[in-house]
Short mmCIF file of C-alpha atoms in Angstrom, two decimals:
data_model
loop_
_atom_site.label_atom_id
_atom_site.label_comp_id
_atom_site.label_asym_id
_atom_site.label_seq_id
_atom_site.Cartn_x
_atom_site.Cartn_y
_atom_site.Cartn_z
CA MET A 196 -19.12 4.38 6.53
CA ASN A 197 -20.03 1.28 8.57
CA VAL A 198 -17.14 0.14 10.90
CA THR A 199 -17.29 -3.24 12.48
CA ILE A 200 -15.85 -3.35 15.85
CA ASP A 201 -15.24 -7.04 17.22
CA HIS A 202 -16.18 -7.15 20.89
CA THR A 203 -15.72 -11.09 21.36
CA PRO A 204 -12.96 -12.10 23.69
CA PRO A 205 -9.71 -12.69 22.02
CA ARG A 206 -9.41 -16.69 21.33
CA GLU A 207 -6.78 -18.88 20.57
CA ARG A 208 -5.21 -18.43 17.16
CA ALA A 209 -3.78 -20.46 14.55
CA PRO A 210 -0.20 -19.59 13.83
CA SER A 211 0.24 -17.04 11.08
CA PRO A 212 2.39 -17.03 8.13
CA SER A 213 5.33 -14.85 8.46
CA ALA A 214 4.77 -11.12 7.48
CA ARG A 215 5.76 -9.88 4.57
CA LEU A 216 7.50 -6.57 5.35
CA SER A 217 10.05 -4.38 4.27
CA LEU A 218 11.95 -1.69 6.49
CA THR A 219 13.96 1.25 6.48
CA PRO A 220 17.56 0.38 7.68
CA ALA A 221 18.13 1.33 11.14
CA ARG A 222 20.45 4.48 11.68
CA THR A 223 19.46 6.15 8.46
CA VAL A 224 18.18 9.47 7.71
CA PRO A 225 14.27 9.35 8.72
CA GLY A 226 11.71 9.12 5.75
CA GLN A 227 7.81 9.74 5.99
CA LEU A 228 7.55 6.02 6.46
CA ASN A 229 9.56 2.94 8.59
CA GLY A 230 8.54 0.79 5.66
CA ALA A 231 5.93 -1.27 4.19
CA TRP A 232 3.74 -4.24 5.25
CA TRP A 233 2.04 -6.30 2.74
CA PRO A 234 -0.71 -8.72 4.36
CA ARG A 235 -2.31 -11.89 3.24
CA SER A 236 -5.86 -10.78 3.91
CA ARG A 237 -7.63 -8.00 5.51
CA ASN A 238 -8.22 -10.13 8.46
CA LEU A 239 -6.37 -8.02 11.43
CA PHE A 240 -6.78 -10.70 14.24
CA ARG A 241 -4.93 -12.92 11.82
CA GLU A 242 -2.39 -10.49 10.49
CA LEU A 243 -1.29 -8.37 13.41
CA PRO A 244 0.50 -11.22 15.27
CA ALA A 245 3.20 -12.33 12.42
CA LEU A 246 3.66 -8.33 11.83
CA VAL A 247 4.30 -7.56 15.77
CA ASP A 248 6.38 -10.68 15.90
CA ALA A 249 8.68 -9.56 13.12
CA LEU A 250 9.06 -5.97 14.04
CA ILE A 251 9.26 -6.14 17.85
CA GLY A 252 10.12 -9.94 18.35
CA PRO A 253 11.90 -10.46 21.87
CA ARG A 254 12.97 -6.64 22.46
CA GLY A 255 9.97 -5.72 23.94
CA GLN A 256 6.22 -5.40 23.79
CA ALA A 257 3.83 -3.64 21.37
CA THR A 258 0.99 -1.66 23.50
CA ARG A 259 -1.20 -0.16 20.35
CA VAL A 260 -1.69 -0.36 16.59
CA THR A 261 -3.93 2.37 14.73
CA VAL A 262 -5.40 1.66 11.53
CA ASN A 263 -8.16 3.45 9.24
CA PRO A 264 -11.33 1.22 8.64
CA ALA A 265 -11.55 2.00 5.15
CA ARG A 266 -9.38 -1.01 4.55
CA TRP A 267 -10.61 -3.46 7.35
CA PRO A 268 -13.73 -4.93 7.40
CA ILE A 269 -13.88 -5.78 11.06
CA ILE A 270 -11.50 -4.39 13.59
CA PRO A 271 -10.84 -6.30 16.53
CA ARG A 272 -10.36 -4.18 19.72
CA ARG A 273 -7.98 -6.51 21.29
CA VAL A 274 -5.16 -9.01 19.50
CA PRO A 275 -3.18 -11.79 21.51
CA VAL A 276 0.25 -11.35 20.62
CA SER A 277 3.41 -13.12 21.91
CA GLY A 278 1.92 -13.69 25.54
CA HIS A 279 0.28 -10.18 25.90
CA ILE A 280 -2.56 -8.35 24.45
CA LEU A 281 -2.36 -5.76 21.56
CA HIS A 282 -4.97 -2.69 21.61
CA VAL A 283 -6.39 -1.81 18.29
CA CYS A 284 -7.57 1.35 17.41
CA TRP A 285 -8.94 3.08 14.18
CA PHE A 286 -9.15 6.92 13.03
CA THR A 287 -10.91 7.68 9.68
CA ASP A 288 -9.52 11.51 9.13
CA GLU A 289 -6.28 11.37 11.02
CA GLN A 290 -4.80 8.42 9.55
CA HIS A 291 -4.42 7.66 5.90
CA PRO A 292 -6.17 4.40 4.83
CA HIS A 293 -3.07 2.74 3.50
CA THR A 294 -1.08 3.22 6.81
CA LEU A 295 -0.90 1.25 10.15
CA VAL A 296 0.85 2.74 13.12
CA LEU A 297 2.49 0.27 15.80
CA LEU A 298 3.29 1.80 19.22
CA SER A 299 5.64 -0.01 21.67
CA HIS A 300 7.02 1.43 24.82
CA THR A 301 10.51 -0.55 24.44
CA VAL A 302 10.93 -0.15 20.53
CA GLY A 303 9.15 3.29 19.91
CA ARG A 304 6.76 4.19 17.05
CA TRP A 305 6.57 2.53 13.41
CA GLU A 306 4.26 3.71 10.60
CA LEU A 307 4.09 1.40 7.61
CA LEU A 308 2.67 1.65 4.12
CA VAL A 309 -0.08 -1.37 4.19
CA ILE A 310 -0.25 -2.48 0.77
CA PRO A 311 -3.57 -4.14 -0.09
CA PRO A 312 -3.43 -7.83 0.09
CA GLU A 313 -4.75 -8.26 -3.60
CA THR A 314 -1.74 -6.12 -5.11
CA ARG A 315 -0.03 -8.26 -7.83
CA GLY A 316 3.42 -9.27 -6.72
CA ALA A 317 5.51 -6.87 -8.98
CA ALA A 318 3.55 -3.76 -7.69
CA ALA A 319 4.04 -4.59 -4.17
CA GLU A 320 7.50 -5.14 -4.69
CA ARG A 321 8.06 -1.70 -6.09
CA LEU A 322 5.88 -0.30 -3.10
CA MET A 323 8.07 -2.26 -0.66
CA SER A 324 11.17 -0.91 -2.01
CA ALA A 325 9.99 2.92 -2.26
CA ALA A 326 8.41 2.95 1.14
CA ALA A 327 11.70 1.31 2.74
CA ALA A 328 14.21 3.62 0.84
CA VAL A 329 16.44 5.62 2.80
CA GLY A 330 15.30 9.10 3.08
CA ASN A 331 11.98 8.32 0.89
CA LEU A 332 9.73 11.65 1.41
CA ARG A 333 6.88 10.41 -0.30
CA THR A 334 3.67 9.60 2.07
CA ALA A 335 1.71 6.68 1.61
CA GLY A 336 -0.78 8.43 -0.30
CA ARG A 337 1.65 9.42 -2.91
CA LEU A 338 3.29 6.02 -2.88
CA MET A 339 -0.17 4.32 -3.82
CA ALA A 340 -1.12 7.25 -6.26
CA ASP A 341 2.54 6.75 -8.21
CA GLU A 342 1.89 2.90 -8.03
CA GLU A 343 -1.52 3.29 -9.62
CA ALA A 344 -0.43 5.62 -12.18
CA THR A 345 2.39 2.95 -13.09
CA GLY A 346 -0.27 0.38 -12.91
CA ASP A 347 -2.44 2.05 -15.79
CA VAL A 348 0.88 2.40 -17.73
CA THR A 349 1.59 -1.08 -17.28
CA LYS A 350 -2.14 -2.05 -17.97
CA ALA A 351 -2.35 -0.13 -21.19
CA ARG A 352 0.83 -1.66 -22.60
CA SER A 353 -0.55 -5.12 -21.46
CA ARG A 354 -3.71 -4.43 -23.55
CA GLU A 355 -1.80 -2.94 -26.61
CA GLU A 356 0.60 -6.34 -26.64
CA THR A 357 -2.45 -8.43 -26.27
CA TRP A 358 -3.89 -6.57 -29.51
CA GLU A 359 -0.72 -7.03 -31.32
CA THR A 360 -0.48 -10.77 -30.58
CA ASP A 361 -4.16 -11.43 -31.24
CA GLY A 362 -4.08 -10.02 -34.73
CA GLY A 363 -4.80 -6.67 -34.34
CA ALA A 364 -2.52 -4.04 -35.77
CA SER A 365 -1.76 -0.46 -34.45
CA ALA A 366 -2.91 2.39 -36.32
CA PRO A 367 -0.78 3.20 -39.30
CA PRO A 368 1.13 6.71 -38.82
CA PRO A 369 -0.26 9.45 -40.09
CA ARG A 370 0.49 10.44 -43.75
CA PRO A 371 1.69 13.91 -44.60
CA ARG A 372 -0.81 15.58 -46.35
CA PRO A 373 0.04 17.39 -49.68
CA LEU A 374 0.85 21.21 -49.42
CA ASP A 375 -1.75 23.54 -51.11
CA PRO A 376 -0.09 26.26 -52.80
CA THR A 377 -2.80 28.63 -51.52
CA GLU A 378 -2.28 27.61 -48.11
CA SER A 379 0.35 29.65 -45.82
CA LEU A 380 2.81 27.76 -43.88
CA PRO A 381 3.30 27.77 -40.22
CA CYS A 382 3.51 30.79 -38.81
CA GLY A 383 1.84 32.81 -41.03
CA ARG A 384 4.70 32.95 -43.64
CA GLY A 385 3.76 32.48 -47.41
CA ARG A 386 5.76 30.80 -50.14
#
């Protein structure tokens, strides 16, 4: 696996659009995740400031974020965020590819499901709701696998509906075949 680490010094950034974020309500039973984040791109330098602003805001400073490089083509070492520098680290074996961990001395630790930017709206909505559900015990990997299975069912239905509307026809139901008087019935009973 190739990981590109950006060693260029932090530069001024254009304002980021607001973060698409869904969080578990405060003061609830802790689950596997604290919520979900649906970035608009795979550019951490551009996406992280909006996420940190939404999570931490004026309550403190985020100090470090960890990601798995499987989903991020370039990993900057430092990202300027709200007047300070956020350090970005990466782990391949210790962290699931669909998670992001944000650390703050003042606010604590946030573990978020990262929904791929190319995910369709309905699927992202389902994932965001599931990850932020009170007492959710499913991991990021389980949530993504469940959604993939749901997506496969949705795609199959869509293909079938397209077939039906495009003039295709579903297979006729199987016809019962006539019984041969010499055959035995199920369970080995004769007539």
